[in-house]
Each structure stands twice: as C-alpha cells, then as structure tokens.
Amino acid sequence: MIKLSAGEVAQIIDAQLVGDASVIATGSVETDSRLISAGGIFVAKPGEVTDGHLFVAAAWDKGAVIAIVEHQVEVPIVQLIVSDSVKALGLLAKFVIAEVRSKGLLQIVGVTGSNGKTTTKNMLREILSKFGPTVAPEESFNNEVGAPYSMLKIDESTRYLVVEYGAAGLGSIKYLTDFCKPDLAIELKVGLAHAGEFGGIENTQKIKAELVQALDESDVALLNFDDTRCLAMKDSTKAKIVGFSVAANSDYRATEVKLSITGTSFILNTPNGSHQVKLNILGEHHVYNALAALGAADQLGLELKVAIKAVEEMQLAERWRMQLLTRADGLALINDAYNASPDSMKAALYTLAELGRQTGRKTVAVLGHMAELGQFEADEHDAIGRLVVRLNIDQLVVVGNSAKLIHMAACLEGSWDGESQFFEEASEATAYLRGMLKGDEIVLVKSSKSANLRYLGDELAEDQA
C-alpha cells in the first residue's frame, strides 16, 4: 500500500471524514482486525456472520490509524464514513493501481477460468518473483472484496501484480476490470463450476469473457485453444490473441505429456523453440496451468528457462490441491478436497486411474459433494459414479448425503458388486478406511470445500503405519 493521508483517502472514496485529515496511513489495508499492523487502514465490512464495526476498537488497539466505516463508532480513530465499505475498498484499489502504474513499472496479469485459477496464479507468483517484486493473492481472494484487498498490497516498488478474477454473476468480472484492467489476461477454461448459480454454462462463458472484453489493442489475451468456449472469445476482444493447448495447434503447446507418481512432465513447444518441463505437481490437467503461466512469462519478455525452473521447483500447487502425502507404510494419498467441479473431479479420477495402471497398486477414491451445480447436480454426480467404475478404480467411498448419487450410480453399473461404500458422516468413512487400508494403495480424496473431506485426507495421511 502506498502512503496516503486520511484526507486523501476520504477524497478518493468520497467519504465523510471524522477526525484529523493529516493522519498518514503507512501500513496495510485490512478487513480482518487481527491482521492490522501499525499505521494500517481497517475496513469495517458488514458480514453474514458478524459485523466489522464491532472490531474497530480491536483494530485501533493493534495500531490502525484510519477506519473506513458505514456508520460512526465510539472509538478514538480517524473515521471515513461511506455508504458501502466494499465499494470504497474498490475505489481505493483503483486509485492505488493508477498511481503505481503512472510510475511506468507495474504490469498486471489477470487469470480467470472455471478451474485452475489458483494453481496458475501460484505458478505466476513463483515465476514473476524471479524477475521483480510481485504481488499475488493468497488463497482464492478473487471476488469484490478479496481482489481489491489483494491489489492494495502493491506499492511503488511492485513490478508485477497477479489478479484472480472470480465470477459471481453477470457483470462481476467487469466490475473488477473497471478498476484493474490487466495487460495480459489468461482464460483457462469454461466449465460447469458455478453453472447452477449462473443459470447455465452459456452464462458462465459470458461472465468469463468480460475479462478479455476489457483489454485494449496493446494487451494480450492468452486463451486455451483446446476449450471451444475460450477459443470463441477471440472474437470478443481487441487484444492480441495467443493460444496454449495440448491437442490443438497453438503458440504454446504441450506434447509428450507423461504422468507419474512423482509428477508430470511434457515438452513445451513455443514459437522460439522447445523445452523439457518436469512438474512436481500431479495431474495432466495441471499441464494447462503451466502452459498458461509459462506462456504469460514469455509474452512479458521474460527468460523462459528461468520461468521453467521456477515452476519445476514448486512442490505442490497449494495445500489440498492434488497434494501428494506419503505415509511411512507406503500409502500414497492425494488430497484434492479444496474444491470440486465435474471437470476437476474427472481430471483427478483419470489421474488416479493412470497412476494405478502404472504402479499396479490398488486405487481408492474417497469422494464428496460437488457444490453449486444447481439443475446439473443430479446428472453430474451420477456421471461421476459411473466414471469411477468405467475407469476400473478398485474402491469407492462416498461421504455425505448430498453426494449419495455418486454411490448409487456406481452401484448401478453391472460390473460392480460391493466396491462402493456410502457413509453419511466423514468420521464413519475415516473409521472404515482405517480398517481397510493396508498401505499399498493410492487414495484420492476429492470434494468441494464445503464437504470438509480435506480434513479426512489429512487424518488418514497422518495415521501411523
């Protein structure tokens, strides 16, 4: 965050100032009072569970010098009163980005897609930080609160800003691009994630396209040419079109993709030559994320060998995302239960099946609910259950009533007889797995975050042999 006075911030966000306008904010902007440091700005955001206004005093005690509030509170801190603190956060981010950009150094890379945003963002952070001070969001901070919050971490020294553009309905990505337009935008995939919430995959495509529609002729749109809905976006942007792919012809193409229990390798083919890439991250689907990150680095004019080394040194995409955990008795557990959509679920299951085929080890899929599918929920859960059988995965364990259709569909496949087990509670599934697993298996744990199976995966991995 750049240094600003209370008076300057009040003008930027069109706030009523209560207190000393000359007070200077030198710390970060936070929506969580526990994260406040000396000289910081606290944004009191009303929430579903609690109200940030209740924590203004705590922020003051921790050293905050300015509070952005929606009504005055009885705390001796400079207060900037606005009608909407979330919109104020966006206005402040817009100003700071423009100020830093005016120095001529900052380049912004934007990422969106139904799957892979966080992994690609993390790869970009690792790459870009090799070439200059880089800011990228923690976790999945990509909505109207998380995105500007992350943007406000920049200062005059920042060379690269990576932004995740999350979708929350028509106009939601446009809202973010209105105050933070990227110089290079990555479109990873248009899938069924959130399709129920958005009213279908066609609306999802429209929302994702808002990112490239914001670009100028001098910008770059990096599109997944293997995804027809991403490819179609080339007609809705003024930017230079660059493609990445595995199957189609494109500027950045992966060939000779090979999966093993130790990672994923491929040949990166670019307009200027080919390079071997060896990821520690499991799953062929992460090849697309690596292609996008490496293609972005190349388009930014960065040395590709340095960028490749950066992604090769990553030990995992992020916790609970295709995270390989190995027990002392040899059990290999892939904990991928931070998020789940039909596309990511299928990709994880294909990875499990291939690893089982390569190693000859028994494969076990522990699956939970895929959230936010709306009208597609029944069909997509049914399809996953049948896919487990067709991939010849040895054992299926389904957890939670909302995921029961996966179990029922697997049981309807004629070749199975008792290989699928259903449990209402994760504790029941954990007890069953502890009694069943011998240590020579490969186990995949996959669900949406709300199913909380990531903790089940951690418990099994931490069990003593």
Short mmCIF file of C-alpha atoms in Angstrom, two decimals:
data_model
loop_
_atom_site.label_atom_id
_atom_site.label_comp_id
_atom_site.label_asym_id
_atom_site.label_seq_id
_atom_site.Cartn_x
_atom_site.Cartn_y
_atom_site.Cartn_z
CA MET A 1 0.00 0.00 0.00
CA ILE A 2 1.25 3.48 -0.82
CA LYS A 3 1.30 6.18 1.87
CA LEU A 4 -1.84 8.30 1.92
CA SER A 5 -3.32 10.82 4.35
CA ALA A 6 -6.79 10.43 5.79
CA GLY A 7 -7.87 13.47 3.80
CA GLU A 8 -6.61 11.94 0.56
CA VAL A 9 -8.35 8.63 1.24
CA ALA A 10 -11.58 10.46 2.10
CA GLN A 11 -11.47 12.25 -1.25
CA ILE A 12 -10.69 9.03 -3.16
CA ILE A 13 -13.62 7.08 -1.70
CA ASP A 14 -15.98 10.08 -1.33
CA ALA A 15 -16.24 9.72 2.44
CA GLN A 16 -17.28 11.96 5.31
CA LEU A 17 -14.16 12.47 7.41
CA VAL A 18 -14.37 12.43 11.19
CA GLY A 19 -11.03 13.26 12.80
CA ASP A 20 -7.63 14.57 11.72
CA ALA A 21 -7.27 14.72 7.93
CA SER A 22 -3.46 14.91 8.19
CA VAL A 23 -3.05 11.42 9.71
CA ILE A 24 -0.89 9.30 7.39
CA ALA A 25 -1.56 5.62 6.72
CA THR A 26 1.72 3.75 6.35
CA GLY A 27 0.55 0.20 6.87
CA SER A 28 -1.65 -2.26 5.00
CA VAL A 29 -5.38 -2.17 4.33
CA GLU A 30 -7.17 -4.97 6.19
CA THR A 31 -10.72 -6.28 6.55
CA ASP A 32 -9.66 -8.53 9.45
CA SER A 33 -8.72 -6.64 12.62
CA ARG A 34 -6.37 -9.46 13.64
CA LEU A 35 -4.13 -8.68 10.67
CA ILE A 36 -3.79 -4.96 11.35
CA SER A 37 -0.29 -3.56 11.85
CA ALA A 38 0.88 -0.12 12.91
CA GLY A 39 -0.27 2.62 10.56
CA GLY A 40 -2.87 0.46 8.87
CA ILE A 41 -6.34 1.12 7.49
CA PHE A 42 -9.19 -1.04 8.77
CA VAL A 43 -12.25 -1.58 6.56
CA ALA A 44 -15.32 -2.35 8.67
CA LYS A 45 -17.29 -4.64 6.40
CA PRO A 46 -20.72 -5.94 7.43
CA GLY A 47 -20.85 -9.71 7.01
CA GLU A 48 -23.23 -12.63 7.11
CA VAL A 49 -21.89 -13.88 10.44
CA THR A 50 -20.61 -10.74 12.15
CA ASP A 51 -20.09 -7.02 11.56
CA GLY A 52 -16.70 -5.43 11.09
CA HIS A 53 -17.85 -2.36 13.01
CA LEU A 54 -17.66 -4.47 16.18
CA PHE A 55 -13.89 -4.80 15.66
CA VAL A 56 -12.89 -1.19 15.02
CA ALA A 57 -11.68 -0.89 18.62
CA ALA A 58 -9.57 -4.03 18.24
CA ALA A 59 -8.06 -2.60 15.05
CA TRP A 60 -7.29 0.66 16.86
CA ASP A 61 -5.61 -1.23 19.67
CA LYS A 62 -3.39 -3.03 17.12
CA GLY A 63 -2.23 0.21 15.54
CA ALA A 64 -4.77 1.12 12.85
CA VAL A 65 -4.88 4.86 12.21
CA ILE A 66 -7.89 5.04 9.86
CA ALA A 67 -11.16 3.12 9.80
CA ILE A 68 -13.47 3.02 6.78
CA VAL A 69 -16.95 2.58 8.23
CA GLU A 70 -20.60 2.73 7.22
CA HIS A 71 -21.57 4.49 10.44
CA GLN A 72 -19.58 6.24 13.13
CA VAL A 73 -18.43 4.17 16.10
CA GLU A 74 -17.31 5.25 19.56
CA VAL A 75 -13.59 4.68 19.02
CA PRO A 76 -10.93 7.45 19.01
CA ILE A 77 -9.70 6.66 15.49
CA VAL A 78 -9.97 8.74 12.31
CA GLN A 79 -13.14 7.51 10.60
CA LEU A 80 -14.16 7.74 6.94
CA ILE A 81 -17.90 7.20 6.68
CA VAL A 82 -19.22 5.75 3.42
CA SER A 83 -22.49 4.17 2.29
CA ASP A 84 -20.79 0.95 1.15
CA SER A 85 -17.42 -0.11 2.55
CA VAL A 86 -16.91 -2.81 -0.12
CA LYS A 87 -17.31 -0.25 -2.92
CA ALA A 88 -14.96 2.06 -1.03
CA LEU A 89 -12.38 -0.74 -0.99
CA GLY A 90 -12.68 -0.99 -4.77
CA LEU A 91 -12.35 2.78 -5.26
CA LEU A 92 -9.23 2.84 -3.12
CA ALA A 93 -7.72 -0.07 -5.08
CA LYS A 94 -8.49 1.70 -8.37
CA PHE A 95 -6.67 4.84 -7.22
CA VAL A 96 -3.62 2.99 -5.88
CA ILE A 97 -3.26 0.92 -9.05
CA ALA A 98 -3.45 4.06 -11.21
CA GLU A 99 -0.88 5.82 -9.03
CA VAL A 100 1.60 2.94 -9.15
CA ARG A 101 1.00 2.43 -12.87
CA SER A 102 1.78 6.09 -13.51
CA LYS A 103 5.37 5.33 -12.47
CA GLY A 104 5.62 3.11 -15.57
CA LEU A 105 6.83 -0.11 -13.92
CA LEU A 106 3.73 -2.12 -12.98
CA GLN A 107 2.49 -4.92 -15.24
CA ILE A 108 -0.75 -6.73 -14.41
CA VAL A 109 -1.55 -10.33 -15.29
CA GLY A 110 -5.16 -11.44 -14.91
CA VAL A 111 -6.42 -15.02 -14.60
CA THR A 112 -9.91 -16.43 -14.85
CA GLY A 113 -11.48 -19.81 -15.58
CA SER A 114 -13.79 -22.40 -14.10
CA ASN A 115 -10.82 -24.48 -12.97
CA GLY A 116 -7.14 -23.86 -12.34
CA LYS A 117 -7.14 -20.17 -11.36
CA THR A 118 -5.41 -20.61 -8.03
CA THR A 119 -2.76 -23.04 -9.32
CA THR A 120 -1.97 -20.79 -12.29
CA LYS A 121 -1.85 -17.76 -10.01
CA ASN A 122 0.62 -19.55 -7.73
CA MET A 123 2.77 -20.55 -10.70
CA LEU A 124 2.79 -16.95 -11.90
CA ARG A 125 3.81 -15.76 -8.44
CA GLU A 126 6.77 -18.15 -8.42
CA ILE A 127 7.82 -17.13 -11.93
CA LEU A 128 7.36 -13.37 -11.74
CA SER A 129 9.03 -13.04 -8.33
CA LYS A 130 12.26 -14.19 -10.01
CA PHE A 131 12.19 -11.02 -12.12
CA GLY A 132 10.94 -8.37 -9.71
CA PRO A 133 8.76 -7.55 -6.69
CA THR A 134 5.48 -9.40 -7.21
CA VAL A 135 2.09 -9.28 -5.52
CA ALA A 136 -0.39 -12.13 -5.93
CA PRO A 137 -3.45 -13.02 -3.85
CA GLU A 138 -3.34 -15.54 -1.05
CA GLU A 139 -5.72 -18.49 -1.27
CA SER A 140 -8.65 -17.70 -3.60
CA PHE A 141 -9.03 -13.98 -2.96
CA ASN A 142 -10.82 -13.19 -6.22
CA ASN A 143 -14.18 -11.55 -5.52
CA GLU A 144 -15.32 -7.96 -4.97
CA VAL A 145 -13.64 -7.99 -1.54
CA GLY A 146 -10.70 -10.35 -1.99
CA ALA A 147 -9.49 -8.99 -5.31
CA PRO A 148 -9.16 -5.30 -4.31
CA TYR A 149 -7.82 -6.38 -0.91
CA SER A 150 -5.00 -8.20 -2.71
CA MET A 151 -4.43 -5.35 -5.15
CA LEU A 152 -3.87 -2.96 -2.26
CA LYS A 153 -0.73 -4.90 -1.28
CA ILE A 154 1.18 -3.17 -4.09
CA ASP A 155 3.43 -0.14 -3.62
CA GLU A 156 5.73 1.96 -5.80
CA SER A 157 8.31 -0.85 -6.00
CA THR A 158 5.90 -3.52 -7.28
CA ARG A 159 6.83 -4.78 -10.74
CA TYR A 160 4.14 -7.44 -11.25
CA LEU A 161 0.60 -7.81 -9.95
CA VAL A 162 -1.27 -11.09 -10.46
CA VAL A 163 -5.06 -10.85 -10.15
CA GLU A 164 -7.57 -13.69 -9.92
CA TYR A 165 -10.85 -12.59 -11.45
CA GLY A 166 -13.56 -14.68 -9.82
CA ALA A 167 -17.08 -14.83 -11.21
CA ALA A 168 -20.15 -14.01 -9.12
CA GLY A 169 -22.70 -13.41 -11.86
CA LEU A 170 -23.00 -11.29 -14.98
CA GLY A 171 -21.03 -8.08 -14.63
CA SER A 172 -18.92 -9.33 -11.71
CA ILE A 173 -15.64 -9.63 -13.66
CA LYS A 174 -16.36 -6.37 -15.49
CA TYR A 175 -16.71 -4.69 -12.09
CA LEU A 176 -13.17 -5.81 -11.22
CA THR A 177 -11.67 -4.88 -14.60
CA ASP A 178 -13.17 -1.40 -14.36
CA PHE A 179 -10.64 -0.57 -11.68
CA CYS A 180 -7.94 -3.09 -12.57
CA LYS A 181 -7.55 -3.89 -16.26
CA PRO A 182 -4.76 -6.40 -16.89
CA ASP A 183 -2.08 -6.05 -19.54
CA LEU A 184 -2.26 -9.79 -20.15
CA ALA A 185 -5.36 -11.90 -19.48
CA ILE A 186 -5.49 -15.69 -19.21
CA GLU A 187 -8.68 -17.65 -19.96
CA LEU A 188 -8.18 -21.18 -18.61
CA LYS A 189 -11.49 -22.99 -19.08
CA VAL A 190 -15.23 -22.52 -19.20
CA GLY A 191 -16.75 -25.41 -17.29
CA LEU A 192 -19.69 -26.36 -15.10
CA ALA A 193 -18.25 -24.91 -11.88
CA HIS A 194 -20.93 -22.46 -10.58
CA ALA A 195 -23.11 -23.20 -13.65
CA GLY A 196 -26.11 -23.81 -11.41
CA GLU A 197 -25.62 -20.46 -9.75
CA PHE A 198 -25.12 -18.62 -13.05
CA GLY A 199 -28.00 -20.24 -14.93
CA GLY A 200 -26.01 -22.45 -17.28
CA ILE A 201 -22.65 -22.75 -18.98
CA GLU A 202 -23.59 -20.16 -21.62
CA ASN A 203 -23.84 -17.51 -18.91
CA THR A 204 -20.58 -18.73 -17.42
CA GLN A 205 -18.94 -18.13 -20.79
CA LYS A 206 -20.38 -14.60 -20.97
CA ILE A 207 -19.07 -13.80 -17.49
CA LYS A 208 -15.58 -15.17 -18.17
CA ALA A 209 -15.43 -13.26 -21.47
CA GLU A 210 -15.78 -9.99 -19.57
CA LEU A 211 -12.06 -10.24 -18.78
CA VAL A 212 -10.82 -10.19 -22.39
CA GLN A 213 -13.51 -7.70 -23.41
CA ALA A 214 -11.82 -5.19 -21.12
CA LEU A 215 -8.49 -5.43 -22.95
CA ASP A 216 -7.03 -2.85 -25.32
CA GLU A 217 -5.23 -3.43 -28.62
CA SER A 218 -1.86 -3.25 -26.85
CA ASP A 219 -2.83 -6.04 -24.43
CA VAL A 220 -2.58 -9.83 -24.77
CA ALA A 221 -5.38 -12.41 -24.45
CA LEU A 222 -3.90 -15.84 -23.69
CA LEU A 223 -6.61 -18.41 -24.49
CA ASN A 224 -6.97 -22.16 -24.02
CA PHE A 225 -7.34 -23.27 -27.65
CA ASP A 226 -8.48 -26.75 -26.53
CA ASP A 227 -11.59 -25.25 -24.94
CA THR A 228 -14.04 -24.17 -27.64
CA ARG A 229 -15.71 -21.64 -25.35
CA CYS A 230 -12.38 -19.98 -24.56
CA LEU A 231 -11.38 -20.06 -28.22
CA ALA A 232 -14.62 -18.29 -29.15
CA MET A 233 -13.53 -15.32 -27.02
CA LYS A 234 -11.04 -14.32 -29.70
CA ASP A 235 -13.93 -12.58 -31.47
CA SER A 236 -14.89 -10.50 -28.42
CA THR A 237 -11.61 -8.74 -27.68
CA LYS A 238 -9.40 -6.10 -29.28
CA ALA A 239 -6.28 -7.66 -27.77
CA LYS A 240 -3.57 -9.70 -29.44
CA ILE A 241 -4.65 -13.37 -29.41
CA VAL A 242 -2.18 -16.00 -28.18
CA GLY A 243 -3.08 -19.64 -27.57
CA PHE A 244 -1.97 -22.55 -25.39
CA SER A 245 -3.05 -26.16 -25.81
CA VAL A 246 -2.30 -29.86 -25.68
CA ALA A 247 -4.39 -31.03 -28.63
CA ALA A 248 -4.81 -28.02 -30.93
CA ASN A 249 -2.18 -26.03 -32.80
CA SER A 250 -1.20 -23.04 -30.69
CA ASP A 251 1.64 -20.71 -29.76
CA TYR A 252 2.39 -22.70 -26.58
CA ARG A 253 1.70 -26.41 -26.93
CA ALA A 254 2.48 -29.35 -24.67
CA THR A 255 3.49 -32.62 -26.29
CA GLU A 256 4.80 -35.92 -24.88
CA VAL A 257 2.82 -35.42 -21.67
CA LYS A 258 3.76 -38.08 -19.12
CA LEU A 259 2.24 -38.67 -15.70
CA SER A 260 3.89 -40.50 -12.81
CA ILE A 261 3.53 -40.70 -9.05
CA THR A 262 6.39 -38.20 -8.77
CA GLY A 263 4.89 -35.56 -11.03
CA THR A 264 4.03 -34.61 -14.61
CA SER A 265 6.40 -33.91 -17.50
CA PHE A 266 5.93 -32.53 -21.00
CA ILE A 267 7.67 -30.79 -23.87
CA LEU A 268 6.81 -27.10 -24.10
CA ASN A 269 6.75 -26.03 -27.75
CA THR A 270 6.95 -22.28 -28.33
CA PRO A 271 7.42 -20.01 -31.37
CA ASN A 272 11.11 -19.84 -30.46
CA GLY A 273 11.91 -23.46 -29.62
CA SER A 274 11.08 -26.38 -27.34
CA HIS A 275 11.84 -27.04 -23.69
CA GLN A 276 11.52 -30.01 -21.33
CA VAL A 277 9.33 -29.27 -18.28
CA LYS A 278 9.08 -31.54 -15.23
CA LEU A 279 6.45 -30.58 -12.66
CA ASN A 280 6.36 -32.00 -9.15
CA ILE A 281 2.60 -31.39 -9.25
CA LEU A 282 0.40 -34.39 -10.01
CA GLY A 283 -2.17 -34.44 -12.78
CA GLU A 284 -2.15 -33.92 -16.52
CA HIS A 285 -4.74 -31.14 -16.08
CA HIS A 286 -2.06 -29.02 -14.41
CA VAL A 287 -0.18 -29.00 -17.71
CA TYR A 288 -2.69 -26.40 -18.91
CA ASN A 289 -1.97 -24.23 -15.88
CA ALA A 290 1.77 -24.47 -16.50
CA LEU A 291 1.31 -23.67 -20.21
CA ALA A 292 -0.67 -20.56 -19.30
CA ALA A 293 1.86 -19.36 -16.73
CA LEU A 294 4.88 -20.04 -18.94
CA GLY A 295 3.18 -18.55 -21.99
CA ALA A 296 2.42 -15.41 -19.99
CA ALA A 297 6.05 -15.14 -18.90
CA ASP A 298 7.22 -15.47 -22.49
CA GLN A 299 4.74 -12.84 -23.69
CA LEU A 300 6.03 -10.49 -21.00
CA GLY A 301 9.50 -10.90 -22.46
CA LEU A 302 10.92 -12.86 -19.54
CA GLU A 303 13.60 -15.53 -19.83
CA LEU A 304 11.77 -18.81 -20.33
CA LYS A 305 14.47 -21.01 -18.81
CA VAL A 306 14.21 -19.09 -15.54
CA ALA A 307 10.41 -19.34 -15.64
CA ILE A 308 10.52 -23.10 -16.27
CA LYS A 309 12.90 -23.63 -13.36
CA ALA A 310 10.53 -21.66 -11.11
CA VAL A 311 7.53 -23.92 -11.83
CA GLU A 312 9.68 -27.03 -11.65
CA GLU A 313 10.74 -26.11 -8.12
CA MET A 314 7.13 -25.90 -6.89
CA GLN A 315 6.42 -28.87 -4.62
CA LEU A 316 2.62 -28.52 -4.81
CA ALA A 317 0.00 -26.31 -6.39
CA GLU A 318 -1.39 -25.38 -2.97
CA ARG A 319 -2.44 -27.24 0.12
CA TRP A 320 -5.37 -29.63 -0.57
CA ARG A 321 -4.96 -29.27 -4.35
CA MET A 322 -3.59 -32.55 -5.76
CA GLN A 323 -1.35 -32.64 -2.69
CA LEU A 324 0.55 -35.92 -2.51
CA LEU A 325 1.02 -37.20 1.04
CA THR A 326 3.02 -40.38 1.64
CA ARG A 327 2.77 -42.40 4.86
CA ALA A 328 5.59 -44.39 6.42
CA ASP A 329 3.86 -47.64 5.42
CA GLY A 330 3.91 -46.58 1.77
CA LEU A 331 0.32 -45.38 1.42
CA ALA A 332 0.10 -42.61 -1.19
CA LEU A 333 -2.75 -40.17 -0.57
CA ILE A 334 -3.71 -37.40 -2.97
CA ASN A 335 -5.63 -34.75 -1.04
CA ASP A 336 -7.54 -32.68 -3.60
CA ALA A 337 -10.53 -31.70 -1.50
CA TYR A 338 -10.28 -27.91 -1.51
CA ASN A 339 -12.61 -27.57 -4.47
CA ALA A 340 -14.50 -29.73 -6.94
CA SER A 341 -16.39 -29.32 -10.19
CA PRO A 342 -17.31 -32.01 -12.72
CA ASP A 343 -14.24 -31.14 -14.79
CA SER A 344 -11.76 -31.18 -11.91
CA MET A 345 -13.35 -34.32 -10.45
CA LYS A 346 -12.96 -36.16 -13.75
CA ALA A 347 -9.37 -34.98 -14.14
CA ALA A 348 -8.46 -36.18 -10.64
CA LEU A 349 -10.08 -39.57 -11.26
CA TYR A 350 -8.24 -40.01 -14.56
CA THR A 351 -5.01 -39.25 -12.71
CA LEU A 352 -5.80 -41.82 -10.02
CA ALA A 353 -6.65 -44.47 -12.60
CA GLU A 354 -3.48 -43.83 -14.60
CA LEU A 355 -1.28 -43.97 -11.51
CA GLY A 356 -2.90 -47.25 -10.53
CA ARG A 357 -2.29 -48.65 -14.01
CA GLN A 358 1.36 -47.60 -13.94
CA THR A 359 2.17 -48.89 -10.47
CA GLY A 360 -0.17 -51.87 -10.18
CA ARG A 361 -1.34 -50.54 -6.82
CA LYS A 362 -4.93 -50.67 -5.61
CA THR A 363 -6.81 -47.42 -6.21
CA VAL A 364 -9.30 -45.91 -3.77
CA ALA A 365 -11.48 -42.85 -4.49
CA VAL A 366 -12.98 -41.04 -1.50
CA LEU A 367 -15.50 -38.60 -2.94
CA GLY A 368 -17.87 -35.97 -1.62
CA HIS A 369 -20.32 -33.40 -2.88
CA MET A 370 -19.70 -31.06 -5.82
CA ALA A 371 -21.32 -27.75 -4.89
CA GLU A 372 -23.12 -25.01 -6.86
CA LEU A 373 -24.28 -27.18 -9.77
CA GLY A 374 -27.97 -26.31 -9.47
CA GLN A 375 -30.06 -28.12 -12.08
CA PHE A 376 -26.99 -30.09 -13.22
CA GLU A 377 -26.32 -31.58 -9.79
CA ALA A 378 -28.09 -34.94 -10.17
CA ASP A 379 -26.75 -35.70 -13.65
CA GLU A 380 -23.17 -34.69 -12.83
CA HIS A 381 -22.99 -36.70 -9.61
CA ASP A 382 -24.48 -39.68 -11.42
CA ALA A 383 -21.88 -39.34 -14.19
CA ILE A 384 -19.01 -39.29 -11.68
CA GLY A 385 -20.21 -42.52 -10.04
CA ARG A 386 -20.36 -44.30 -13.38
CA LEU A 387 -16.95 -42.91 -14.41
CA VAL A 388 -15.32 -44.37 -11.29
CA VAL A 389 -16.46 -47.83 -12.38
CA ARG A 390 -15.52 -47.37 -16.02
CA LEU A 391 -12.01 -46.29 -15.03
CA ASN A 392 -11.62 -49.57 -13.11
CA ILE A 393 -10.90 -47.82 -9.83
CA ASP A 394 -10.84 -50.57 -7.20
CA GLN A 395 -12.75 -49.00 -4.31
CA LEU A 396 -15.14 -46.07 -3.97
CA VAL A 397 -16.04 -44.43 -0.67
CA VAL A 398 -18.74 -41.74 -0.87
CA VAL A 399 -19.29 -39.35 2.03
CA GLY A 400 -22.35 -37.20 2.77
CA ASN A 401 -26.00 -37.38 1.76
CA SER A 402 -25.54 -34.66 -0.85
CA ALA A 403 -23.06 -36.93 -2.66
CA LYS A 404 -25.07 -40.15 -2.36
CA LEU A 405 -25.94 -40.17 -6.07
CA ILE A 406 -22.27 -40.93 -6.81
CA HIS A 407 -22.57 -44.14 -4.76
CA MET A 408 -25.94 -45.07 -6.24
CA ALA A 409 -24.72 -44.59 -9.82
CA ALA A 410 -21.64 -46.72 -9.21
CA CYS A 411 -23.78 -49.49 -7.76
CA LEU A 412 -25.96 -49.46 -10.89
CA GLU A 413 -23.00 -50.28 -13.11
CA GLY A 414 -23.28 -54.00 -13.71
CA SER A 415 -19.62 -54.84 -13.22
CA TRP A 416 -19.58 -53.72 -9.58
CA ASP A 417 -20.70 -55.64 -6.53
CA GLY A 418 -19.90 -54.05 -3.18
CA GLU A 419 -16.93 -51.97 -4.31
CA SER A 420 -18.75 -48.76 -3.36
CA GLN A 421 -19.39 -47.81 0.27
CA PHE A 422 -21.53 -44.90 1.46
CA PHE A 423 -21.27 -43.03 4.77
CA GLU A 424 -23.30 -40.09 5.98
CA GLU A 425 -20.50 -38.73 8.16
CA ALA A 426 -16.79 -38.23 7.49
CA SER A 427 -15.95 -39.82 10.85
CA GLU A 428 -17.67 -43.05 9.74
CA ALA A 429 -15.77 -43.07 6.47
CA THR A 430 -12.49 -42.44 8.28
CA ALA A 431 -13.07 -45.40 10.59
CA TYR A 432 -13.90 -47.66 7.64
CA LEU A 433 -10.82 -46.56 5.69
CA ARG A 434 -8.55 -47.06 8.67
CA GLY A 435 -9.72 -50.64 8.89
CA MET A 436 -9.49 -51.26 5.16
CA LEU A 437 -6.27 -49.59 4.03
CA LYS A 438 -3.13 -51.74 4.15
CA GLY A 439 -0.55 -49.22 2.97
CA ASP A 440 -0.06 -50.38 -0.60
CA GLU A 441 -2.87 -48.26 -2.05
CA ILE A 442 -3.14 -44.94 -3.85
CA VAL A 443 -6.01 -42.93 -2.33
CA LEU A 444 -7.68 -39.88 -3.86
CA VAL A 445 -9.76 -37.62 -1.59
CA LYS A 446 -11.85 -35.19 -3.66
CA SER A 447 -14.82 -32.93 -2.90
CA SER A 448 -15.93 -29.32 -2.73
CA LYS A 449 -14.60 -27.36 0.22
CA SER A 450 -17.99 -27.38 1.96
CA ALA A 451 -17.85 -31.19 2.32
CA ASN A 452 -14.75 -30.84 4.56
CA LEU A 453 -13.12 -34.02 3.27
CA ARG A 454 -9.73 -32.28 3.18
CA TYR A 455 -9.50 -32.90 6.91
CA LEU A 456 -10.35 -36.56 6.42
CA GLY A 457 -7.45 -36.77 3.97
CA ASP A 458 -5.07 -35.12 6.41
CA GLU A 459 -6.11 -37.51 9.21
CA LEU A 460 -5.53 -40.60 7.08
CA ALA A 461 -2.15 -39.32 5.91
CA GLU A 462 -1.06 -38.60 9.47
CA ASP A 463 -2.03 -42.05 10.78
CA GLN A 464 0.89 -44.12 11.95
CA ALA A 465 1.63 -47.15 9.83
#
